[in-house]
Amino acid sequence: MDTMNRRRGLCVAVAVVVLAGCASETKVTRVDAGVVTDLSGRWNDTDSRMVAETMVKESLGYPWLGNFTQANKRQPVVVVGTILNRSHEHINVQTFVTDLQRELTNSQKVTFVANKGEREEIRDERKEQAVHALEGTQKAPGKEIGADYILKGNISTILDEADNTKAVFYQIDLEMVDLENNVKVWFGQKKIKKIVEKKRSVF
């Protein structure tokens, strides 16, 4: 009986040691949203923000903007179209679209209008108002401002990998297209290259 109890006690002790060894502690550290946190080497929020800032600034510095303003005596109306993810990664393209929208709007150099998906929601709201809102507060259909230009493009990658090191090359292509005649008034390209090394642990 004593032998059996000792065996049980030993099993319990071993189980406790194993569980203790498997236990992990999660540590969370809050950092400023502007701090670069490139942990995996994949496309991240910093890439999205920096590319949007750089490319919108470059686009608005080209002659098409001044030419349109001078000829029409007003700011051009711009909408963001489709940004395609042609990379090997799962990229949240909507975050990049939002960054582009923010930079265009805050530039105060163009009039920015809602994109296709957003317009559908807004039109549904107007239909609701037509039925349920006070007549004096209803917003009538047919008063939308049509865009003069659409900003569209894609994100693509080239991956080169050997042993524990890989090089990831991102290429972001954007173009501003005149909606009236399909003329591309600006074409921009931004490249990012990352080297990701995985070090082996020696025990």
Short mmCIF file of C-alpha atoms in Angstrom, two decimals:
data_model
loop_
_atom_site.label_atom_id
_atom_site.label_comp_id
_atom_site.label_asym_id
_atom_site.label_seq_id
_atom_site.Cartn_x
_atom_site.Cartn_y
_atom_site.Cartn_z
CA MET A 1 0.00 0.00 0.00
CA ASP A 2 2.86 2.35 0.90
CA THR A 3 4.54 1.57 -2.39
CA MET A 4 1.36 2.42 -4.32
CA ASN A 5 0.98 5.69 -2.42
CA ARG A 6 4.60 6.57 -3.13
CA ARG A 7 4.06 5.88 -6.83
CA ARG A 8 0.95 8.07 -6.86
CA GLY A 9 2.82 10.82 -5.08
CA LEU A 10 5.67 10.57 -7.57
CA CYS A 11 3.23 10.77 -10.52
CA VAL A 12 1.61 13.86 -9.03
CA ALA A 13 4.98 15.50 -8.49
CA VAL A 14 6.05 14.75 -12.07
CA ALA A 15 2.77 16.11 -13.41
CA VAL A 16 3.24 19.34 -11.44
CA VAL A 17 6.77 19.76 -12.77
CA VAL A 18 5.63 19.11 -16.36
CA LEU A 19 2.75 21.56 -16.07
CA ALA A 20 5.04 24.15 -14.55
CA GLY A 21 7.46 23.69 -17.41
CA CYS A 22 4.68 24.09 -19.98
CA ALA A 23 3.18 27.16 -18.33
CA SER A 24 3.73 30.41 -20.24
CA GLU A 25 3.36 34.01 -19.26
CA THR A 26 1.85 36.62 -21.56
CA LYS A 27 3.34 40.07 -21.38
CA VAL A 28 1.66 43.04 -23.04
CA THR A 29 3.45 46.35 -23.49
CA ARG A 30 1.62 49.40 -24.78
CA VAL A 31 3.61 51.53 -27.22
CA ASP A 32 2.88 54.67 -29.20
CA ALA A 33 0.98 53.92 -32.41
CA GLY A 34 3.68 55.74 -34.38
CA VAL A 35 6.45 53.40 -33.18
CA VAL A 36 7.72 51.02 -35.86
CA THR A 37 7.08 47.41 -34.78
CA ASP A 38 8.37 45.22 -37.58
CA LEU A 39 8.26 41.80 -35.91
CA SER A 40 7.59 39.37 -38.75
CA GLY A 41 8.91 41.28 -41.76
CA ARG A 42 5.49 41.21 -43.40
CA TRP A 43 3.51 44.23 -44.65
CA ASN A 44 2.30 46.17 -41.61
CA ASP A 45 0.65 49.38 -40.47
CA THR A 46 3.88 51.37 -40.76
CA ASP A 47 4.33 50.34 -44.40
CA SER A 48 0.72 51.25 -45.17
CA ARG A 49 0.93 54.67 -43.55
CA MET A 50 4.34 55.65 -44.94
CA VAL A 51 3.54 54.53 -48.49
CA ALA A 52 0.21 56.39 -48.46
CA GLU A 53 1.83 59.58 -47.17
CA THR A 54 4.67 59.46 -49.69
CA MET A 55 2.63 58.54 -52.76
CA VAL A 56 -0.24 60.97 -52.17
CA LYS A 57 2.24 63.80 -51.59
CA GLU A 58 4.05 62.85 -54.80
CA SER A 59 0.80 62.62 -56.76
CA LEU A 60 -0.42 66.04 -55.64
CA GLY A 61 2.91 67.57 -56.59
CA TYR A 62 2.53 66.72 -60.29
CA PRO A 63 1.22 69.16 -62.96
CA TRP A 64 -2.18 67.49 -63.44
CA LEU A 65 -3.46 69.11 -60.25
CA GLY A 66 -2.46 72.66 -61.17
CA ASN A 67 -3.61 72.21 -64.76
CA PHE A 68 -7.08 71.09 -63.67
CA THR A 69 -7.45 73.84 -61.05
CA GLN A 70 -6.41 76.53 -63.51
CA ALA A 71 -8.68 75.28 -66.28
CA ASN A 72 -11.78 74.69 -64.12
CA LYS A 73 -11.32 77.27 -61.34
CA ARG A 74 -11.97 74.64 -58.68
CA GLN A 75 -10.34 71.69 -56.97
CA PRO A 76 -10.56 68.31 -58.71
CA VAL A 77 -12.89 65.72 -57.17
CA VAL A 78 -11.08 62.45 -56.42
CA VAL A 79 -12.30 58.99 -55.40
CA VAL A 80 -10.21 55.96 -54.37
CA GLY A 81 -11.01 52.91 -56.47
CA THR A 82 -9.81 49.33 -56.20
CA ILE A 83 -6.40 48.52 -54.72
CA LEU A 84 -5.56 44.92 -55.63
CA ASN A 85 -3.45 42.63 -53.46
CA ARG A 86 -1.26 40.67 -55.86
CA SER A 87 1.30 39.76 -53.22
CA HIS A 88 2.01 36.38 -51.63
CA GLU A 89 0.76 37.70 -48.27
CA HIS A 90 -2.66 38.29 -46.78
CA ILE A 91 -2.76 42.09 -46.71
CA ASN A 92 -5.62 44.11 -45.28
CA VAL A 93 -5.98 46.37 -48.32
CA GLN A 94 -8.79 48.35 -46.70
CA THR A 95 -6.32 49.76 -44.17
CA PHE A 96 -4.17 51.04 -47.03
CA VAL A 97 -7.25 52.48 -48.78
CA THR A 98 -8.19 54.30 -45.57
CA ASP A 99 -4.66 55.71 -45.29
CA LEU A 100 -4.88 56.98 -48.88
CA GLN A 101 -8.29 58.53 -48.20
CA ARG A 102 -6.98 60.29 -45.10
CA GLU A 103 -3.97 61.74 -46.90
CA LEU A 104 -6.09 62.96 -49.83
CA THR A 105 -8.70 64.54 -47.57
CA ASN A 106 -6.24 66.19 -45.21
CA SER A 107 -4.19 67.63 -48.08
CA GLN A 108 -6.98 70.18 -48.71
CA LYS A 109 -5.83 70.22 -52.35
CA VAL A 110 -8.60 68.01 -53.73
CA THR A 111 -12.26 67.40 -52.96
CA PHE A 112 -12.55 63.82 -51.83
CA VAL A 113 -15.78 61.80 -52.24
CA ALA A 114 -16.93 58.45 -50.85
CA ASN A 115 -16.01 55.32 -52.77
CA LYS A 116 -18.40 52.79 -54.31
CA GLY A 117 -19.04 50.71 -51.20
CA GLU A 118 -19.56 53.76 -49.02
CA ARG A 119 -21.93 55.37 -51.51
CA GLU A 120 -24.27 52.37 -51.37
CA GLU A 121 -24.63 52.75 -47.61
CA ILE A 122 -25.23 56.50 -47.91
CA ARG A 123 -27.88 56.00 -50.61
CA ASP A 124 -29.67 53.50 -48.38
CA GLU A 125 -29.65 56.10 -45.62
CA ARG A 126 -31.28 58.66 -47.94
CA LYS A 127 -33.98 56.13 -48.80
CA GLU A 128 -34.62 55.63 -45.08
CA GLN A 129 -34.85 59.38 -44.58
CA ALA A 130 -37.38 59.68 -47.40
CA VAL A 131 -39.72 57.42 -45.44
CA HIS A 132 -38.99 58.16 -41.79
CA ALA A 133 -37.33 61.60 -41.42
CA LEU A 134 -39.06 64.96 -41.10
CA GLU A 135 -39.59 66.49 -44.54
CA GLY A 136 -37.43 69.52 -43.80
CA THR A 137 -34.47 67.33 -42.81
CA GLN A 138 -34.59 64.79 -45.65
CA LYS A 139 -31.66 64.73 -48.06
CA ALA A 140 -32.81 64.49 -51.67
CA PRO A 141 -31.21 62.06 -54.16
CA GLY A 142 -29.49 63.22 -57.33
CA LYS A 143 -27.21 65.76 -55.67
CA GLU A 144 -24.02 63.72 -55.46
CA ILE A 145 -20.79 65.23 -56.76
CA GLY A 146 -19.23 63.16 -59.52
CA ALA A 147 -15.51 62.44 -59.29
CA ASP A 148 -13.11 63.84 -61.89
CA TYR A 149 -10.35 61.35 -61.12
CA ILE A 150 -10.02 57.87 -59.64
CA LEU A 151 -6.94 56.63 -57.77
CA LYS A 152 -6.35 52.90 -58.24
CA GLY A 153 -3.50 50.41 -58.15
CA ASN A 154 -2.02 47.23 -56.69
CA ILE A 155 0.46 45.78 -54.22
CA SER A 156 2.77 43.00 -55.45
CA THR A 157 5.74 41.12 -54.02
CA ILE A 158 8.81 39.14 -55.00
CA LEU A 159 10.11 36.64 -52.45
CA ASP A 160 13.68 35.31 -52.41
CA GLU A 161 14.54 32.79 -49.70
CA ALA A 162 17.54 30.64 -48.76
CA ASP A 163 18.32 28.80 -45.53
CA ASN A 164 17.23 31.06 -42.66
CA THR A 165 17.21 34.32 -44.59
CA LYS A 166 14.62 35.75 -46.93
CA ALA A 167 14.32 38.96 -48.89
CA VAL A 168 10.83 40.37 -49.43
CA PHE A 169 10.44 42.98 -52.14
CA TYR A 170 7.20 45.00 -52.15
CA GLN A 171 6.15 47.09 -55.13
CA ILE A 172 3.18 49.45 -54.84
CA ASP A 173 1.86 50.91 -58.09
CA LEU A 174 -0.77 53.66 -58.08
CA GLU A 175 -2.27 55.63 -60.94
CA MET A 176 -4.57 58.63 -61.17
CA VAL A 177 -7.02 58.27 -64.05
CA ASP A 178 -9.24 60.93 -65.62
CA LEU A 179 -12.78 59.52 -65.44
CA GLU A 180 -13.94 61.47 -68.49
CA ASN A 181 -11.39 60.21 -71.00
CA ASN A 182 -9.44 57.40 -69.22
CA VAL A 183 -6.19 59.37 -69.49
CA LYS A 184 -3.65 58.43 -66.81
CA VAL A 185 -2.46 61.77 -65.49
CA TRP A 186 -0.07 60.33 -62.89
CA PHE A 187 1.65 57.01 -62.30
CA GLY A 188 3.53 56.40 -59.06
CA GLN A 189 5.61 53.55 -57.76
CA LYS A 190 7.00 52.83 -54.31
CA LYS A 191 9.37 49.99 -53.45
CA ILE A 192 10.15 48.44 -50.09
CA LYS A 193 12.76 45.74 -49.50
CA LYS A 194 13.05 43.79 -46.26
CA ILE A 195 15.67 41.25 -45.20
CA VAL A 196 14.34 38.81 -42.61
CA GLU A 197 16.82 36.58 -40.78
CA LYS A 198 15.87 33.76 -38.42
CA LYS A 199 18.63 32.93 -35.96
CA ARG A 200 18.91 29.40 -34.64
CA SER A 201 19.00 28.99 -30.90
CA VAL A 202 21.91 26.94 -29.54
CA PHE A 203 21.26 25.07 -26.30
#
